[in-house]
CSV table of C-alpha atoms and ligand atoms in Angstrom, one decimal:
chain,number,residue,atom,x,y,z
A,1,UNK,CA,18.3,14.4,8.7
A,2,UNK,CA,19.0,12.7,11.7
A,3,UNK,CA,15.8,14.5,13.5
A,4,UNK,CA,13.3,12.5,10.8
A,5,UNK,CA,15.2,9.8,11.5
A,6,UNK,CA,14.8,10.1,15.1
A,7,UNK,CA,11.1,11.4,15.3
A,8,UNK,CA,10.2,8.1,12.9
A,9,UNK,CA,12.7,5.8,14.4
A,10,UNK,CA,14.6,4.8,11.5
A,11,UNK,CA,17.3,2.2,12.2
A,12,UNK,CA,19.4,4.0,9.2
A,13,UNK,CA,20.1,5.5,5.9
A,14,UNK,CA,22.4,4.0,3.3
A,15,UNK,CA,23.3,7.0,0.0
A,16,UNK,CA,24.9,5.7,-3.2
A,17,UNK,CA,26.2,8.0,-6.2
A,18,UNK,CA,27.3,6.3,-9.7
A,19,UNK,CA,28.4,8.5,-11.7
A,20,UNK,CA,28.9,6.0,-14.4
A,21,UNK,CA,25.4,5.7,-14.6
A,22,UNK,CA,24.0,9.1,-13.3
A,23,UNK,CA,21.9,7.2,-9.7
A,24,UNK,CA,21.8,8.8,-7.3
A,25,UNK,CA,20.1,6.8,-4.4
A,26,UNK,CA,18.9,6.3,-1.4
A,27,UNK,CA,17.9,3.7,1.6
A,28,UNK,CA,15.9,3.9,4.3
A,29,UNK,CA,15.7,1.5,6.8
A,30,UNK,CA,13.6,1.9,9.5
A,31,UNK,CA,13.1,-1.1,11.6
A,32,UNK,CA,14.5,-4.5,10.9
A,33,UNK,CA,13.5,-6.6,13.9
A,34,UNK,CA,10.7,-8.3,12.7
A,35,UNK,CA,12.8,-9.7,9.7
A,36,UNK,CA,14.7,-7.9,6.5
A,37,UNK,CA,13.3,-5.0,6.1
A,38,UNK,CA,10.9,-5.1,2.8
A,39,UNK,CA,9.8,-1.8,0.6
A,40,UNK,CA,9.7,-0.7,-2.8
A,41,UNK,CA,11.6,1.2,-4.8
A,42,UNK,CA,10.3,4.6,-5.8
A,43,UNK,CA,11.3,6.3,-9.4
A,44,UNK,CA,11.4,9.6,-8.9
A,45,UNK,CA,12.7,13.1,-10.1
A,46,UNK,CA,12.6,15.0,-6.6
A,47,UNK,CA,13.8,18.4,-6.7
A,48,UNK,CA,16.9,18.3,-4.2
A,49,UNK,CA,18.0,15.1,-2.4
A,50,UNK,CA,16.3,16.5,1.1
A,51,UNK,CA,13.3,15.5,-0.3
A,52,UNK,CA,14.3,12.4,-1.5
A,53,UNK,CA,15.6,11.5,1.7
A,54,UNK,CA,12.5,12.4,3.4
A,55,UNK,CA,10.2,10.3,0.6
A,56,UNK,CA,12.4,7.3,2.2
A,57,UNK,CA,12.2,7.9,5.9
A,58,UNK,CA,8.2,8.9,5.3
A,59,UNK,CA,8.1,5.7,3.5
A,60,UNK,CA,10.3,3.2,5.0
A,61,UNK,CA,8.2,3.7,8.2
A,62,UNK,CA,5.2,3.1,6.9
A,63,UNK,CA,6.2,0.1,5.5
A,64,UNK,CA,6.7,-1.1,8.9
A,65,UNK,CA,3.6,-0.5,10.8
A,66,UNK,CA,2.2,-2.5,7.0
A,67,UNK,CA,4.0,-5.5,7.9
A,68,UNK,CA,3.7,-5.4,12.1
A,69,UNK,CA,-0.1,-5.2,11.3
A,70,UNK,CA,-0.5,-7.7,8.2
A,71,UNK,CA,1.7,-10.3,10.9
A,72,UNK,CA,4.4,-10.8,8.3
A,73,UNK,CA,8.2,-11.7,9.6
A,74,UNK,CA,9.4,-8.0,7.4
A,75,UNK,CA,11.4,-5.0,8.2
A,76,UNK,CA,9.6,-1.9,7.2
A,77,UNK,CA,12.2,-0.4,4.8
A,78,UNK,CA,12.4,1.8,0.9
A,79,UNK,CA,14.5,2.6,-1.7
A,80,UNK,CA,14.2,5.9,-3.5
A,81,UNK,CA,15.9,6.2,-7.1
A,82,UNK,CA,16.4,10.4,-8.1
A,83,UNK,CA,15.0,10.2,-11.5
A,84,UNK,CA,17.6,12.1,-13.3
A,85,UNK,CA,16.6,14.3,-16.2
A,86,UNK,CA,18.1,12.4,-19.4
A,87,UNK,CA,18.2,8.5,-18.7
A,88,UNK,CA,21.1,7.4,-20.6
A,89,UNK,CA,21.3,3.7,-19.6
A,90,UNK,CA,18.3,2.2,-17.3
A,91,UNK,CA,20.1,-1.1,-17.3
A,92,UNK,CA,22.6,0.1,-16.6
A,93,UNK,CA,21.1,2.5,-13.6
A,94,UNK,CA,19.5,0.4,-12.6
A,95,UNK,CA,22.4,-2.8,-12.5
A,96,UNK,CA,23.2,0.1,-10.3
A,97,UNK,CA,21.1,0.1,-7.6
A,98,UNK,CA,21.2,-4.0,-7.7
A,99,UNK,CA,24.9,-3.7,-6.9
A,100,UNK,CA,23.3,-0.7,-3.6
A,101,UNK,CA,20.7,-2.8,-3.1
A,102,UNK,CA,23.8,-5.9,-2.4
A,103,UNK,CA,26.4,-4.0,-0.7
A,104,UNK,CA,24.2,-3.8,2.4
A,105,UNK,CA,23.7,-7.7,2.5
A,106,UNK,CA,20.6,-8.7,2.8
A,107,UNK,CA,19.3,-5.8,5.6
A,108,UNK,CA,16.7,-4.5,3.0
A,109,UNK,CA,14.7,-6.7,-0.4
A,110,UNK,CA,13.2,-4.4,-2.8
A,111,UNK,CA,10.0,-4.9,-4.5
A,112,UNK,CA,8.4,-3.0,-7.6
A,113,UNK,CA,7.0,0.9,-6.7
A,114,UNK,CA,5.7,3.9,-8.1
A,115,UNK,CA,8.3,4.8,-11.6
A,116,UNK,CA,9.7,0.9,-11.4
A,117,UNK,CA,8.8,-2.5,-13.5
A,118,UNK,CA,8.8,-6.1,-13.3
A,119,UNK,CA,11.8,-6.0,-16.1
A,120,UNK,CA,13.7,-2.9,-13.6
A,121,UNK,CA,13.2,-5.4,-10.9
A,122,UNK,CA,14.1,-8.7,-13.6
A,123,UNK,CA,17.4,-6.2,-14.0
A,124,UNK,CA,17.9,-5.7,-10.1
A,125,UNK,CA,17.6,-9.6,-9.6
A,126,UNK,CA,20.6,-10.4,-11.9
A,127,UNK,CA,23.0,-9.4,-9.5
A,128,UNK,CA,21.4,-10.2,-5.8
A,129,UNK,CA,19.1,-12.0,-4.9
A,130,UNK,CA,17.7,-9.6,-2.4
A,131,UNK,CA,14.6,-8.8,-4.7
A,132,UNK,CA,11.3,-9.3,-5.2
A,133,UNK,CA,8.5,-8.4,-7.9
A,134,UNK,CA,10.0,-10.3,-10.8
A,135,UNK,CA,8.1,-11.9,-12.9
A,136,UNK,CA,8.2,-15.5,-11.8
A,137,UNK,CA,6.7,-13.9,-8.5
A,138,UNK,CA,3.2,-13.2,-9.9
A,139,UNK,CA,1.8,-9.7,-10.3
A,140,UNK,CA,1.2,-8.5,-7.2
A,141,UNK,CA,-2.0,-6.2,-7.8
A,142,UNK,CA,-4.3,-9.0,-7.7
A,143,UNK,CA,-3.3,-9.6,-4.5
A,144,UNK,CA,-3.6,-6.2,-3.3
A,145,UNK,CA,-7.2,-6.4,-5.7
A,146,UNK,CA,-7.7,-9.4,-3.1
A,147,UNK,CA,-7.8,-8.2,1.0
A,148,UNK,CA,-8.7,-4.7,-0.4
A,149,UNK,CA,-12.0,-7.0,-1.4
A,150,UNK,CA,-11.4,-8.6,2.1
A,151,UNK,CA,-11.4,-5.6,3.7
A,152,UNK,CA,-15.0,-5.1,1.6
A,153,UNK,CA,-16.7,-7.9,3.5
A,154,UNK,CA,-15.1,-6.5,6.8
A,155,UNK,CA,-17.8,-3.4,6.0
A,156,UNK,CA,-20.3,-6.0,5.3
A,157,UNK,CA,-19.4,-7.4,9.1
A,158,UNK,CA,-19.3,-3.6,10.6
A,159,UNK,CA,-22.3,-1.6,9.4
A,160,UNK,CA,-25.1,-3.4,10.7
A,161,UNK,CA,-27.5,-1.8,8.7
A,162,UNK,CA,-25.7,-3.6,5.2
A,163,UNK,CA,-26.3,-7.1,4.1
A,164,UNK,CA,-24.3,-9.9,4.9
A,165,UNK,CA,-23.1,-10.4,0.7
A,166,UNK,CA,-21.9,-8.8,-1.8
A,167,UNK,CA,-24.9,-9.7,-3.7
A,168,UNK,CA,-26.5,-6.2,-4.6
A,169,UNK,CA,-23.9,-4.1,-2.6
A,170,UNK,CA,-23.8,-0.1,-4.7
A,171,UNK,CA,-19.3,0.2,-4.8
A,172,UNK,CA,-18.8,3.2,-6.5
A,173,UNK,CA,-14.8,1.9,-7.6
A,174,UNK,CA,-12.4,4.9,-8.7
A,175,UNK,CA,-9.2,4.2,-10.8
A,176,UNK,CA,-10.4,1.1,-12.7
A,177,UNK,CA,-5.6,0.3,-13.1
A,178,UNK,CA,-4.0,-3.1,-11.9
A,179,UNK,CA,-5.5,-2.7,-8.7
A,180,UNK,CA,-9.0,-1.5,-9.8
A,181,UNK,CA,-10.1,-3.7,-12.8
A,182,UNK,CA,-9.1,-7.1,-10.2
A,183,UNK,CA,-11.2,-5.5,-8.0
A,184,UNK,CA,-14.4,-5.1,-9.5
A,185,UNK,CA,-13.4,-8.7,-12.0
A,186,UNK,CA,-14.2,-10.1,-8.2
A,187,UNK,CA,-16.6,-8.0,-6.1
A,188,UNK,CA,-18.8,-8.2,-10.2
A,189,UNK,CA,-18.1,-11.8,-9.5
A,190,UNK,CA,-20.6,-11.7,-6.3
A,191,UNK,CA,-23.0,-9.8,-7.9
A,192,UNK,CA,-22.0,-5.8,-6.4
A,193,UNK,CA,-23.4,-3.1,-8.5
A,194,UNK,CA,-20.1,-1.5,-10.0
A,195,UNK,CA,-20.5,2.6,-10.2
A,196,UNK,CA,-17.0,2.9,-11.6
A,197,UNK,CA,-14.8,6.2,-13.3
A,198,UNK,CA,-11.1,6.5,-14.5
A,199,UNK,CA,-9.3,9.1,-16.4
A,200,UNK,CA,-8.6,7.1,-19.2
A,201,UNK,CA,-12.0,6.0,-21.1
A,202,UNK,CA,-11.1,3.0,-21.7
A,203,UNK,CA,-10.5,1.1,-18.7
A,204,UNK,CA,-13.6,2.5,-17.8
A,205,UNK,CA,-15.7,1.5,-21.2
A,206,UNK,CA,-13.8,-2.6,-20.3
A,207,UNK,CA,-15.8,-2.9,-17.1
A,208,UNK,CA,-18.9,-1.3,-18.0
A,209,UNK,CA,-19.1,-4.0,-21.0
A,210,UNK,CA,-16.6,-7.0,-19.3
A,211,UNK,CA,-19.0,-6.2,-15.4
A,212,UNK,CA,-22.0,-4.2,-16.8
A,213,UNK,CA,-21.3,-1.1,-14.5
A,214,UNK,CA,-22.4,2.0,-14.8
A,215,UNK,CA,-19.3,4.4,-16.0
A,216,UNK,CA,-18.9,8.5,-14.5
A,217,UNK,CA,-16.8,11.0,-14.9
A,218,UNK,CA,-13.9,10.9,-12.6
A,219,UNK,CA,-14.8,14.6,-11.1
A,220,UNK,CA,-18.7,13.2,-10.0
A,221,UNK,CA,-17.8,9.4,-8.4
A,222,UNK,CA,-17.7,11.3,-5.5
A,223,UNK,CA,-20.6,12.6,-5.6
A,224,UNK,CA,-22.5,9.0,-6.9
A,225,UNK,CA,-24.7,6.8,-3.9
A,226,UNK,CA,-23.5,4.3,-2.9
A,227,UNK,CA,-22.7,1.3,0.1
A,228,UNK,CA,-18.8,1.9,-0.3
A,229,UNK,CA,-16.6,4.3,-2.5
A,230,UNK,CA,-13.2,2.2,-3.3
A,231,UNK,CA,-11.2,5.1,-3.9
A,232,UNK,CA,-8.5,2.8,-6.4
A,233,UNK,CA,-6.6,5.9,-7.7
A,234,UNK,CA,-3.8,8.1,-6.4
A,235,UNK,CA,-3.7,8.8,-2.6
A,236,UNK,CA,-5.1,12.2,-1.0
A,237,UNK,CA,-9.6,12.0,-2.6
A,238,UNK,CA,-10.3,12.7,0.5
A,239,UNK,CA,-10.3,16.3,2.2
A,240,UNK,CA,-12.4,17.0,4.9
A,241,UNK,CA,-14.8,18.8,2.7
A,242,UNK,CA,-14.4,15.3,0.3
A,243,UNK,CA,-16.1,13.1,3.6
A,244,UNK,CA,-18.7,15.7,4.7
A,245,UNK,CA,-19.8,15.0,1.5
A,246,UNK,CA,-19.6,12.1,0.5
A,247,UNK,CA,-22.8,9.7,0.4
A,248,UNK,CA,-21.7,6.5,2.2
A,249,UNK,CA,-21.4,4.1,4.6
A,250,UNK,CA,-18.0,2.6,4.1
A,251,UNK,CA,-14.7,4.1,2.6
A,252,UNK,CA,-12.3,0.5,1.6
A,253,UNK,CA,-10.0,1.0,-1.3
A,254,UNK,CA,-6.3,0.4,-2.4
A,255,UNK,CA,-5.1,3.9,-2.8
A,256,UNK,CA,-2.2,5.2,-0.4
A,257,UNK,CA,-2.5,8.1,2.0
A,258,UNK,CA,-6.0,7.9,0.6
A,259,UNK,CA,-7.3,10.1,3.8
A,260,UNK,CA,-5.6,13.8,2.3
A,261,UNK,CA,-5.2,14.5,6.4
A,262,UNK,CA,-6.0,13.3,9.8
A,263,UNK,CA,-8.7,15.3,10.2
A,264,UNK,CA,-10.3,14.1,7.1
A,265,UNK,CA,-10.3,10.8,9.5
A,266,UNK,CA,-12.2,12.3,12.4
A,267,UNK,CA,-14.9,13.9,9.4
A,268,UNK,CA,-15.4,10.6,8.0
A,269,UNK,CA,-16.4,9.3,11.7
A,270,UNK,CA,-18.3,11.8,12.3
A,271,UNK,CA,-20.3,11.1,9.5
A,272,UNK,CA,-20.7,8.0,10.4
A,273,UNK,CA,-18.8,6.6,7.5
A,274,UNK,CA,-16.7,3.3,8.3
A,275,UNK,CA,-13.2,3.6,7.0
A,276,UNK,CA,-10.7,0.9,6.2
A,277,UNK,CA,-7.0,2.3,6.5
A,278,UNK,CA,-5.5,2.1,3.9
A,279,UNK,CA,-1.9,0.2,5.3
A,280,UNK,CA,-4.6,-3.0,6.4
A,281,UNK,CA,-6.3,-3.1,3.8
A,282,UNK,CA,-3.7,-1.9,0.3
A,283,UNK,CA,-1.4,-4.9,2.7
A,284,UNK,CA,-1.7,-7.9,0.1
A,285,UNK,CA,1.1,-6.4,-2.5
A,286,UNK,CA,3.2,-6.9,0.7
A,287,UNK,CA,2.0,-10.1,1.8
A,288,UNK,CA,2.6,-11.3,-1.5
A,289,UNK,CA,6.3,-9.9,-1.8
A,290,UNK,CA,6.9,-10.8,1.3
A,291,UNK,CA,6.0,-14.9,0.9
A,292,UNK,CA,7.0,-15.1,-2.7
A,293,UNK,CA,10.2,-14.3,-2.1
A,294,UNK,CA,10.3,-17.0,1.0
A,295,UNK,CA,9.4,-19.2,-1.8
A,296,UNK,CA,5.3,-19.9,-0.4
A,297,UNK,CA,2.8,-20.4,-3.0
A,298,UNK,CA,0.5,-18.3,-4.3
A,299,UNK,CA,-1.7,-20.8,-2.4
A,300,UNK,CA,-0.2,-20.1,0.5
A,301,UNK,CA,-0.2,-15.8,-0.1
A,302,UNK,CA,-4.3,-16.7,-0.5
A,303,UNK,CA,-4.5,-17.7,2.7
A,304,UNK,CA,-2.6,-15.0,4.1
A,305,UNK,CA,-4.1,-12.5,2.0
A,306,UNK,CA,-7.5,-13.5,2.9
A,307,UNK,CA,-6.6,-12.9,7.1
A,308,UNK,CA,-6.6,-8.9,6.0
A,309,UNK,CA,-11.1,-9.8,6.8
A,310,UNK,CA,-9.5,-10.4,10.3
A,311,UNK,CA,-6.7,-7.8,10.5
A,312,UNK,CA,-9.3,-4.5,9.4
A,313,UNK,CA,-12.4,-6.0,11.8
A,314,UNK,CA,-10.1,-5.6,14.8
A,315,UNK,CA,-10.4,-1.9,14.7
A,316,UNK,CA,-13.9,-0.9,13.9
A,317,UNK,CA,-14.5,-3.4,16.5
A,318,UNK,CA,-12.5,-1.9,18.9
A,319,UNK,CA,-14.4,1.9,17.7
A,320,UNK,CA,-18.2,0.2,18.7
A,321,UNK,CA,-16.6,0.4,22.4
A,322,UNK,CA,-13.4,3.1,22.0
A,323,UNK,CA,-15.5,5.6,20.3
A,324,UNK,CA,-11.9,5.9,18.2
A,325,UNK,CA,-11.7,6.4,14.7
A,326,UNK,CA,-10.0,3.3,13.3
A,327,UNK,CA,-7.9,5.4,11.1
A,328,UNK,CA,-6.0,6.4,14.5
A,329,UNK,CA,-6.5,3.5,16.3
A,330,UNK,CA,-4.3,1.4,13.5
A,331,UNK,CA,-2.0,3.9,13.0
A,332,UNK,CA,-1.5,2.7,17.7
A,333,UNK,CA,-2.1,-0.8,16.6
A,334,UNK,CA,1.0,-0.5,14.5
A,335,UNK,CA,2.8,1.3,17.3
A,336,UNK,CA,2.4,-1.6,20.2
A,337,UNK,CA,3.1,-4.3,17.9
A,338,UNK,CA,6.1,-2.4,16.6
A,339,UNK,CA,7.0,-0.9,20.5
A,340,UNK,CA,5.7,-3.4,23.2
A,341,UNK,CA,8.5,-4.6,25.7
A,342,UNK,CA,7.1,-7.9,24.7
A,343,UNK,CA,9.1,-7.0,20.9
A,344,UNK,CA,11.8,-5.1,22.5
A,345,UNK,CA,12.6,-8.1,24.4
A,346,UNK,CA,13.2,-9.8,20.8
A,347,UNK,CA,14.8,-7.6,19.4
A,348,UNK,CA,17.5,-8.0,22.4
A,349,UNK,CA,18.0,-11.3,21.7
A,350,UNK,CA,18.2,-11.8,18.2
B,1,NAD,P1,-2.3,1.6,-11.8
B,1,NAD,O1,-1.4,3.1,-11.8
B,1,NAD,O2,-2.1,0.9,-12.8
B,1,NAD,O3,-3.7,2.9,-12.0
B,1,NAD,C1,-4.2,3.9,-11.4
B,1,NAD,C2,-5.5,4.5,-12.4
B,1,NAD,O4,-6.1,5.1,-11.3
B,1,NAD,C3,-4.7,4.1,-13.1
B,1,NAD,O5,-6.0,3.6,-14.8
B,1,NAD,C4,-5.3,6.6,-13.1
B,1,NAD,O6,-5.7,6.7,-14.1
B,1,NAD,C5,-6.5,6.0,-12.1
B,1,NAD,N1,-7.0,7.6,-12.3
B,1,NAD,C6,-5.9,8.4,-11.0
B,1,NAD,N2,-6.0,8.8,-10.7
B,1,NAD,C7,-7.5,9.1,-10.7
B,1,NAD,C8,-8.8,9.8,-10.5
B,1,NAD,N3,-8.6,10.7,-10.2
B,1,NAD,N4,-10.5,9.8,-11.0
B,1,NAD,C9,-9.7,8.3,-11.3
B,1,NAD,N5,-9.4,7.3,-12.2
B,1,NAD,C10,-7.5,8.2,-11.4
B,1,NAD,O7,-2.2,1.2,-10.4
B,1,NAD,P2,-2.8,0.4,-9.6
B,1,NAD,O8,-1.4,-0.5,-9.1
B,1,NAD,O9,-4.0,-0.3,-9.6
B,1,NAD,O10,-2.8,0.7,-7.8
B,1,NAD,C11,-3.8,1.8,-7.5
B,1,NAD,C12,-3.7,2.1,-5.8
B,1,NAD,O11,-3.9,1.9,-5.0
B,1,NAD,C13,-2.2,3.8,-5.7
B,1,NAD,O12,-2.7,4.3,-5.7
B,1,NAD,C14,-1.4,2.4,-5.3
B,1,NAD,O13,-0.8,3.9,-4.8
B,1,NAD,C15,-2.6,1.6,-4.4
B,1,NAD,N6,-1.8,0.4,-4.2
B,1,NAD,C16,-1.2,-0.2,-5.1
B,1,NAD,C17,-0.8,-1.5,-4.9
B,1,NAD,C18,-0.2,-2.7,-6.1
B,1,NAD,O14,-0.1,-4.2,-5.8
B,1,NAD,N7,-0.3,-2.2,-7.6
B,1,NAD,C19,-0.3,-2.0,-3.5
B,1,NAD,C20,-0.5,-1.0,-2.2
B,1,NAD,C21,-1.4,-0.4,-2.6
């Protein structure tokens, strides 16, 4: 564990075990020098406490990078709950988790993630103010979709062979959940041509009806000849062989860890396919979680989310001069912000 912490430069890890509710949870705090650590609470049936701790460390580091590049005054943290086989009382479990979060005195702010819901956040909010994504703060997926939309606009600007506006641009969207559906809505309003798929045929049918989208089977979306491929389902969809067979000019979607391996990013680069780094393009939900927790209005949040377009253009433009893939450059840009001498000086004087 200490080796994982030092390799990832994770600041601290907290463990909580509550036999009364069955709660076993981990909170990893990667960095708080830019502000309190913010990151979702994942509820997942981990095989071992080691797996849970490693996941919390990995995810917390990703949140630091995401917050740094989104320019929000927030550090990186993440909580994971080892989902019990048999939950006796979900409410009691999340109240106990809320007390765990509260015990850290605001160093970590929790939010929704895989396996947790707005209702769980409401439960947590009964025992601590250090929580966001409650029903009062609104749906983060709409802001994630808005960020992806602006990421796609950045792709159009960077690919000189694509039009400047979305009118007539062909976007293939994989996954029509909270983010994918809202993204299709925004793209359709701008006149984009949509090809879509989801494992749930009802979601595809809704996009066909509301946005005139062409529906394809899930396995066919990766071979659609299009301008932009937008993965908005699960992560890991682009391995090296998929990267070599995609027929698009750019990849720009919300899915976390959409590149299965760093080599897949290199393969896209060799194919001359621009790839918007996932933790840049899907930061809208995090920006929303942070700003709504700070009492900012929806209009202020939307304004900040639109800046994702400029943020993504930075690695795209650097790619033109350095020839390096944006996926590698974005990691370095985050490191530059987090570990720059200026930043470390601020940390010491904080
Ligand atoms: P969601 O669960 O609401 O929707 C995901 C959709 O993808 C589902 O409808 C599912 O059926 C579909 N899907 C999964 N695998 C698929 C496949 N192989 N082919 C076709 N469809 C498939 O999730 P969401 O909130 O819309 O998030 C989508 C992605 O974006 C996830 O990877 C998530 O981690 C990431 N993300 C979401 C947010 C947010 O604010 N919700 C923020 C950052 C990142």
